[in-house]
Amino acid sequence: MQGPKTMLILHGKQAANDEVREAVGALRERGSAIDVRVTWEAGDAQRLVGEALAAGYERIVAGGGDGTLRDVAEAMGLARTDASLALLPLGTANDFARAAGVPLEPAAALALLELPARAVDLGQVGEQLFLNMATGGFGSQVTANTSEDLKKVLGGAAYLFTGLSRFSELQPAEVELQGEDFHWQGQLLALGIGNGRQAGGGQVLCPDAVADDGLLDIAILPAPQDVVGALRDLLAGDGLFVRARLAWVEIKSSQGLDINLDGEPLQASSLRFSALPGALRVHLPADSPLLSHPG
């Protein structure tokens, strides 16, 4: 007897991935009803989510990198669906999957479909939703400017290489942040607003974030006099950050602020971020670090 209908939305670059093909085949042999759809161009993931929900699929798998996960999670969140999401991490960074403890091997990742889905939060800014993290300042510029060719050669280290090669371009941003019982104003080098813990190829900005507490973790790296020294300390893990945990936060910057929303660039002079508690059901390991009550 077949279980819930599952659709795998697979990034087009992974269409010939033999490990994925074998993992899907193994699921089918065990009686699972899983269909595969492949993305070709921008907007396909969102369209395929809509088609899956309209056809009664109860589980959707996002097969690709952080960008594919963002597109699928956002589309499901906007649809306010009871369908659940599973992660098949196939990208360069896989930041949310790594922080959540999702296996990187296709068969092991798809095995999480056998575990009950857990309700997690989504972040919202304007009309957009995100599952993992929004970053601002220099970190978002590095993520946006790291080439696909470099990522193929160096993997996650490509983000660090790009950052190290662009020291001369570092420009602090003058920003004001306001939340409930929280206010900070000054020049920052980097900003993280996290539902997950890391971005930009493994840079941990919000090390204590959990995805089901109804709050967003805020990490501010103030701009010091010695910018290069500060980045060296940041990479070494020193505690230079101003941190907060808030249900919402408003950000203002007179010169505008570049934000990277799980890979999606966003620029504005005023933004409001808020947490949407329990907005999406996700299949995660029972002991996932991103769950406040594992089990």
CSV table of C-alpha atoms in Angstrom, one decimal:
chain,number,residue,atom,x,y,z
A,1,MET,CA,0.0,0.0,0.0
A,2,GLN,CA,1.5,3.3,-1.1
A,3,GLY,CA,2.0,6.1,1.4
A,4,PRO,CA,1.5,9.9,0.9
A,5,LYS,CA,2.0,11.2,-2.6
A,6,THR,CA,5.4,12.9,-2.9
A,7,MET,CA,6.8,15.3,-5.5
A,8,LEU,CA,10.5,15.9,-5.8
A,9,ILE,CA,11.2,19.3,-7.4
A,10,LEU,CA,14.8,18.9,-8.7
A,11,HIS,CA,17.1,21.6,-9.9
A,12,GLY,CA,17.8,21.2,-13.6
A,13,LYS,CA,21.6,20.9,-13.0
A,14,GLN,CA,20.9,17.7,-11.0
A,15,ALA,CA,18.8,16.0,-13.6
A,16,ALA,CA,21.6,13.5,-14.4
A,17,ASN,CA,22.6,12.9,-10.8
A,18,ASP,CA,22.9,9.1,-10.6
A,19,GLU,CA,22.8,9.1,-6.8
A,20,VAL,CA,19.5,10.9,-6.8
A,21,ARG,CA,18.1,8.6,-9.4
A,22,GLU,CA,19.2,5.5,-7.4
A,23,ALA,CA,17.7,7.0,-4.2
A,24,VAL,CA,14.4,7.7,-5.9
A,25,GLY,CA,14.3,4.3,-7.4
A,26,ALA,CA,14.9,2.7,-4.0
A,27,LEU,CA,12.0,4.6,-2.5
A,28,ARG,CA,9.7,3.4,-5.3
A,29,GLU,CA,10.8,-0.2,-4.7
A,30,ARG,CA,9.8,0.2,-1.1
A,31,GLY,CA,6.3,1.3,-2.2
A,32,SER,CA,6.6,5.1,-2.0
A,33,ALA,CA,4.7,7.1,-4.5
A,34,ILE,CA,7.2,9.7,-5.6
A,35,ASP,CA,7.2,11.8,-8.8
A,36,VAL,CA,10.0,14.0,-10.1
A,37,ARG,CA,9.7,17.4,-11.8
A,38,VAL,CA,12.8,19.3,-13.0
A,39,THR,CA,13.3,23.0,-13.0
A,40,TRP,CA,14.5,24.8,-16.2
A,41,GLU,CA,14.3,28.5,-15.5
A,42,ALA,CA,13.4,31.1,-12.9
A,43,GLY,CA,9.9,30.7,-11.5
A,44,ASP,CA,9.7,27.0,-12.2
A,45,ALA,CA,10.0,25.9,-8.6
A,46,GLN,CA,7.2,28.1,-7.4
A,47,ARG,CA,5.0,27.0,-10.4
A,48,LEU,CA,5.7,23.3,-9.6
A,49,VAL,CA,4.8,23.8,-6.0
A,50,GLY,CA,1.4,25.2,-7.0
A,51,GLU,CA,0.9,22.3,-9.4
A,52,ALA,CA,1.8,19.7,-6.7
A,53,LEU,CA,-0.6,21.2,-4.2
A,54,ALA,CA,-3.4,21.4,-6.7
A,55,ALA,CA,-2.9,17.8,-7.5
A,56,GLY,CA,-3.1,16.7,-3.9
A,57,TYR,CA,0.6,15.9,-3.2
A,58,GLU,CA,1.1,15.7,0.6
A,59,ARG,CA,4.9,16.0,0.6
A,60,ILE,CA,7.3,18.1,-1.5
A,61,VAL,CA,11.0,17.6,-1.7
A,62,ALA,CA,13.3,20.5,-2.6
A,63,GLY,CA,16.2,19.0,-4.5
A,64,GLY,CA,19.0,21.5,-5.0
A,65,GLY,CA,20.9,24.2,-3.2
A,66,ASP,CA,19.8,26.9,-0.8
A,67,GLY,CA,18.2,28.9,-3.7
A,68,THR,CA,15.9,26.0,-4.6
A,69,LEU,CA,15.0,25.4,-1.0
A,70,ARG,CA,14.2,29.1,-0.6
A,71,ASP,CA,11.9,29.1,-3.6
A,72,VAL,CA,10.1,25.9,-2.6
A,73,ALA,CA,9.7,26.9,1.1
A,74,GLU,CA,8.5,30.4,0.2
A,75,ALA,CA,5.9,29.0,-2.3
A,76,MET,CA,4.6,26.5,0.3
A,77,GLY,CA,4.5,29.2,3.0
A,78,LEU,CA,2.6,31.6,0.8
A,79,ALA,CA,0.1,28.8,0.0
A,80,ARG,CA,-0.5,28.2,3.7
A,81,THR,CA,-0.5,24.5,3.0
A,82,ASP,CA,-0.6,21.5,5.3
A,83,ALA,CA,1.7,19.6,2.9
A,84,SER,CA,5.2,18.9,4.4
A,85,LEU,CA,8.7,19.8,3.0
A,86,ALA,CA,11.7,17.6,2.9
A,87,LEU,CA,15.3,18.7,2.0
A,88,LEU,CA,17.5,17.0,-0.6
A,89,PRO,CA,20.6,19.1,-0.3
A,90,LEU,CA,22.5,19.2,-3.6
A,91,GLY,CA,24.1,22.7,-3.7
A,92,THR,CA,27.5,24.1,-2.9
A,93,ALA,CA,26.8,25.5,0.5
A,94,ASN,CA,23.6,23.8,1.7
A,95,ASP,CA,23.6,26.1,4.7
A,96,PHE,CA,20.2,25.3,6.2
A,97,ALA,CA,20.6,21.6,5.6
A,98,ARG,CA,24.0,21.5,7.3
A,99,ALA,CA,22.8,23.5,10.3
A,100,ALA,CA,19.7,21.3,10.6
A,101,GLY,CA,21.7,18.1,10.5
A,102,VAL,CA,20.1,16.9,7.2
A,103,PRO,CA,22.4,14.2,5.6
A,104,LEU,CA,24.0,15.2,2.3
A,105,GLU,CA,23.7,11.8,0.8
A,106,PRO,CA,20.5,11.6,-1.3
A,107,ALA,CA,19.3,8.2,0.1
A,108,ALA,CA,19.8,9.3,3.7
A,109,ALA,CA,18.2,12.7,3.1
A,110,LEU,CA,15.1,11.1,1.5
A,111,ALA,CA,14.9,8.6,4.4
A,112,LEU,CA,13.8,11.6,6.5
A,113,LEU,CA,10.4,11.4,4.8
A,114,GLU,CA,9.7,8.5,7.1
A,115,LEU,CA,9.9,10.8,10.1
A,116,PRO,CA,7.0,12.9,11.3
A,117,ALA,CA,7.2,16.5,10.0
A,118,ARG,CA,7.8,19.2,12.5
A,119,ALA,CA,6.4,22.7,12.4
A,120,VAL,CA,9.0,25.4,11.9
A,121,ASP,CA,8.9,29.2,11.5
A,122,LEU,CA,9.4,31.2,8.4
A,123,GLY,CA,10.9,34.7,8.2
A,124,GLN,CA,9.0,37.4,6.4
A,125,VAL,CA,10.1,40.7,4.9
A,126,GLY,CA,7.6,42.6,2.8
A,127,GLU,CA,5.8,40.0,0.7
A,128,GLN,CA,8.7,37.6,0.7
A,129,LEU,CA,9.3,34.6,2.9
A,130,PHE,CA,12.5,32.9,3.8
A,131,LEU,CA,13.5,29.7,5.7
A,132,ASN,CA,17.1,30.2,6.5
A,133,MET,CA,18.6,33.6,6.8
A,134,ALA,CA,18.8,37.2,5.5
A,135,THR,CA,22.3,38.7,5.4
A,136,GLY,CA,23.3,42.3,4.9
A,137,GLY,CA,26.5,44.3,4.5
A,138,PHE,CA,29.7,42.8,3.2
A,139,GLY,CA,28.6,39.2,3.7
A,140,SER,CA,25.7,39.6,1.3
A,141,GLN,CA,28.0,41.2,-1.3
A,142,VAL,CA,30.4,38.2,-1.1
A,143,THR,CA,27.5,35.7,-1.5
A,144,ALA,CA,26.1,37.6,-4.5
A,145,ASN,CA,29.4,38.0,-6.2
A,146,THR,CA,30.8,34.5,-5.8
A,147,SER,CA,30.9,32.9,-9.3
A,148,GLU,CA,29.4,29.6,-10.2
A,149,ASP,CA,32.7,28.5,-11.7
A,150,LEU,CA,34.6,29.2,-8.5
A,151,LYS,CA,32.0,27.3,-6.5
A,152,LYS,CA,32.4,24.3,-8.8
A,153,VAL,CA,36.2,24.3,-8.1
A,154,LEU,CA,36.4,25.2,-4.4
A,155,GLY,CA,32.9,24.3,-3.1
A,156,GLY,CA,31.9,26.2,0.0
A,157,ALA,CA,35.4,27.7,0.3
A,158,ALA,CA,34.7,29.8,-2.7
A,159,TYR,CA,32.7,32.3,-0.6
A,160,LEU,CA,35.7,32.8,1.8
A,161,PHE,CA,38.1,33.1,-1.2
A,162,THR,CA,35.8,35.8,-2.7
A,163,GLY,CA,35.7,37.7,0.6
A,164,LEU,CA,39.4,37.6,1.1
A,165,SER,CA,40.0,38.9,-2.4
A,166,ARG,CA,37.7,41.9,-1.9
A,167,PHE,CA,39.1,43.5,1.3
A,168,SER,CA,39.6,46.8,-0.6
A,169,GLU,CA,35.9,47.0,-1.3
A,170,LEU,CA,34.8,46.9,2.4
A,171,GLN,CA,32.4,49.7,3.1
A,172,PRO,CA,30.6,49.9,6.5
A,173,ALA,CA,26.8,50.6,6.3
A,174,GLU,CA,25.2,53.2,8.6
A,175,VAL,CA,22.1,51.4,10.0
A,176,GLU,CA,19.4,51.7,12.7
A,177,LEU,CA,17.6,48.6,14.0
A,178,GLN,CA,14.5,48.8,16.1
A,179,GLY,CA,12.6,45.9,17.7
A,180,GLU,CA,10.6,45.3,20.9
A,181,ASP,CA,12.9,46.4,23.8
A,182,PHE,CA,15.8,46.6,21.4
A,183,HIS,CA,17.5,49.5,19.6
A,184,TRP,CA,20.9,49.7,17.9
A,185,GLN,CA,22.4,52.3,15.7
A,186,GLY,CA,25.8,52.7,14.1
A,187,GLN,CA,28.0,51.4,11.3
A,188,LEU,CA,28.0,47.7,10.7
A,189,LEU,CA,30.1,45.4,8.6
A,190,ALA,CA,27.7,42.5,8.5
A,191,LEU,CA,24.2,41.6,9.5
A,192,GLY,CA,22.4,38.3,10.0
A,193,ILE,CA,18.7,37.8,10.6
A,194,GLY,CA,18.4,34.1,11.1
A,195,ASN,CA,15.8,31.4,11.4
A,196,GLY,CA,18.7,29.1,10.6
A,197,ARG,CA,22.3,29.5,11.8
A,198,GLN,CA,24.6,30.0,8.8
A,199,ALA,CA,24.9,31.5,5.4
A,200,GLY,CA,27.4,32.3,2.7
A,201,GLY,CA,28.9,28.9,2.5
A,202,GLY,CA,29.2,28.0,6.2
A,203,GLN,CA,29.7,31.3,8.0
A,204,VAL,CA,27.9,30.9,11.3
A,205,LEU,CA,26.2,34.2,12.1
A,206,CYS,CA,23.4,33.1,14.5
A,207,PRO,CA,25.0,30.1,16.3
A,208,ASP,CA,22.1,29.7,18.8
A,209,ALA,CA,19.1,30.1,16.4
A,210,VAL,CA,16.4,27.5,16.4
A,211,ALA,CA,13.7,27.3,13.8
A,212,ASP,CA,10.7,26.7,15.9
A,213,ASP,CA,10.8,29.3,18.7
A,214,GLY,CA,8.7,32.0,16.9
A,215,LEU,CA,11.6,34.4,17.0
A,216,LEU,CA,14.4,35.6,14.6
A,217,ASP,CA,18.0,35.7,15.8
A,218,ILE,CA,19.7,39.0,15.0
A,219,ALA,CA,23.5,39.2,14.6
A,220,ILE,CA,25.2,42.6,14.1
A,221,LEU,CA,29.0,42.9,13.4
A,222,PRO,CA,29.8,46.5,14.2
A,223,ALA,CA,32.4,48.1,11.9
A,224,PRO,CA,35.7,48.5,13.8
A,225,GLN,CA,38.7,50.7,13.0
A,226,ASP,CA,40.7,47.6,11.8
A,227,VAL,CA,38.3,46.0,9.3
A,228,VAL,CA,40.8,43.3,8.1
A,229,GLY,CA,41.6,42.4,11.7
A,230,ALA,CA,37.9,42.2,12.5
A,231,LEU,CA,37.2,39.8,9.7
A,232,ARG,CA,40.2,37.7,10.8
A,233,ASP,CA,38.7,37.5,14.3
A,234,LEU,CA,35.2,36.8,12.8
A,235,LEU,CA,36.6,33.8,10.9
A,236,ALA,CA,38.3,32.6,14.0
A,237,GLY,CA,35.0,32.7,15.9
A,238,ASP,CA,35.6,35.5,18.3
A,239,GLY,CA,32.6,37.1,20.0
A,240,LEU,CA,32.4,40.5,18.2
A,241,PHE,CA,28.7,40.4,17.5
A,242,VAL,CA,25.8,42.3,19.1
A,243,ARG,CA,23.0,39.7,19.4
A,244,ALA,CA,19.3,39.7,20.0
A,245,ARG,CA,16.3,37.4,19.6
A,246,LEU,CA,13.2,39.2,18.4
A,247,ALA,CA,9.7,38.5,17.0
A,248,TRP,CA,10.2,41.5,14.6
A,249,VAL,CA,12.8,44.1,13.7
A,250,GLU,CA,12.8,47.2,11.5
A,251,ILE,CA,15.9,48.3,9.7
A,252,LYS,CA,16.6,51.7,8.3
A,253,SER,CA,19.6,52.9,6.3
A,254,SER,CA,19.7,56.3,4.6
A,255,GLN,CA,22.1,55.2,1.9
A,256,GLY,CA,20.2,51.9,1.3
A,257,LEU,CA,21.2,48.4,2.5
A,258,ASP,CA,21.9,45.4,0.3
A,259,ILE,CA,20.2,42.3,1.7
A,260,ASN,CA,20.7,38.7,0.5
A,261,LEU,CA,17.6,36.7,1.2
A,262,ASP,CA,18.7,33.0,1.0
A,263,GLY,CA,20.3,33.9,-2.3
A,264,GLU,CA,17.8,36.4,-3.5
A,265,PRO,CA,19.1,40.0,-3.6
A,266,LEU,CA,17.0,42.7,-2.0
A,267,GLN,CA,17.8,46.5,-1.7
A,268,ALA,CA,15.8,49.1,0.2
A,269,SER,CA,16.3,51.9,2.7
A,270,SER,CA,13.7,50.6,5.2
A,271,LEU,CA,12.7,47.0,5.8
A,272,ARG,CA,10.6,45.2,8.5
A,273,PHE,CA,11.4,41.5,9.3
A,274,SER,CA,9.1,39.3,11.3
A,275,ALA,CA,8.8,35.7,12.3
A,276,LEU,CA,5.8,33.6,11.2
A,277,PRO,CA,5.6,30.9,13.9
A,278,GLY,CA,4.9,27.3,12.8
A,279,ALA,CA,4.3,28.4,9.2
A,280,LEU,CA,5.8,25.3,7.5
A,281,ARG,CA,6.0,21.6,8.3
A,282,VAL,CA,9.5,20.1,7.6
A,283,HIS,CA,11.0,16.6,7.8
A,284,LEU,CA,14.1,17.0,10.0
A,285,PRO,CA,16.2,14.6,12.0
A,286,ALA,CA,14.8,13.9,15.4
A,287,ASP,CA,17.9,15.4,17.0
A,288,SER,CA,18.2,18.4,14.7
A,289,PRO,CA,20.0,21.3,16.4
A,290,LEU,CA,17.4,23.6,14.9
A,291,LEU,CA,14.6,22.1,16.9
A,292,SER,CA,14.1,23.6,20.4
A,293,HIS,CA,12.5,20.3,21.6
A,294,PRO,CA,14.2,17.4,19.7
A,295,GLY,CA,12.6,14.0,19.8
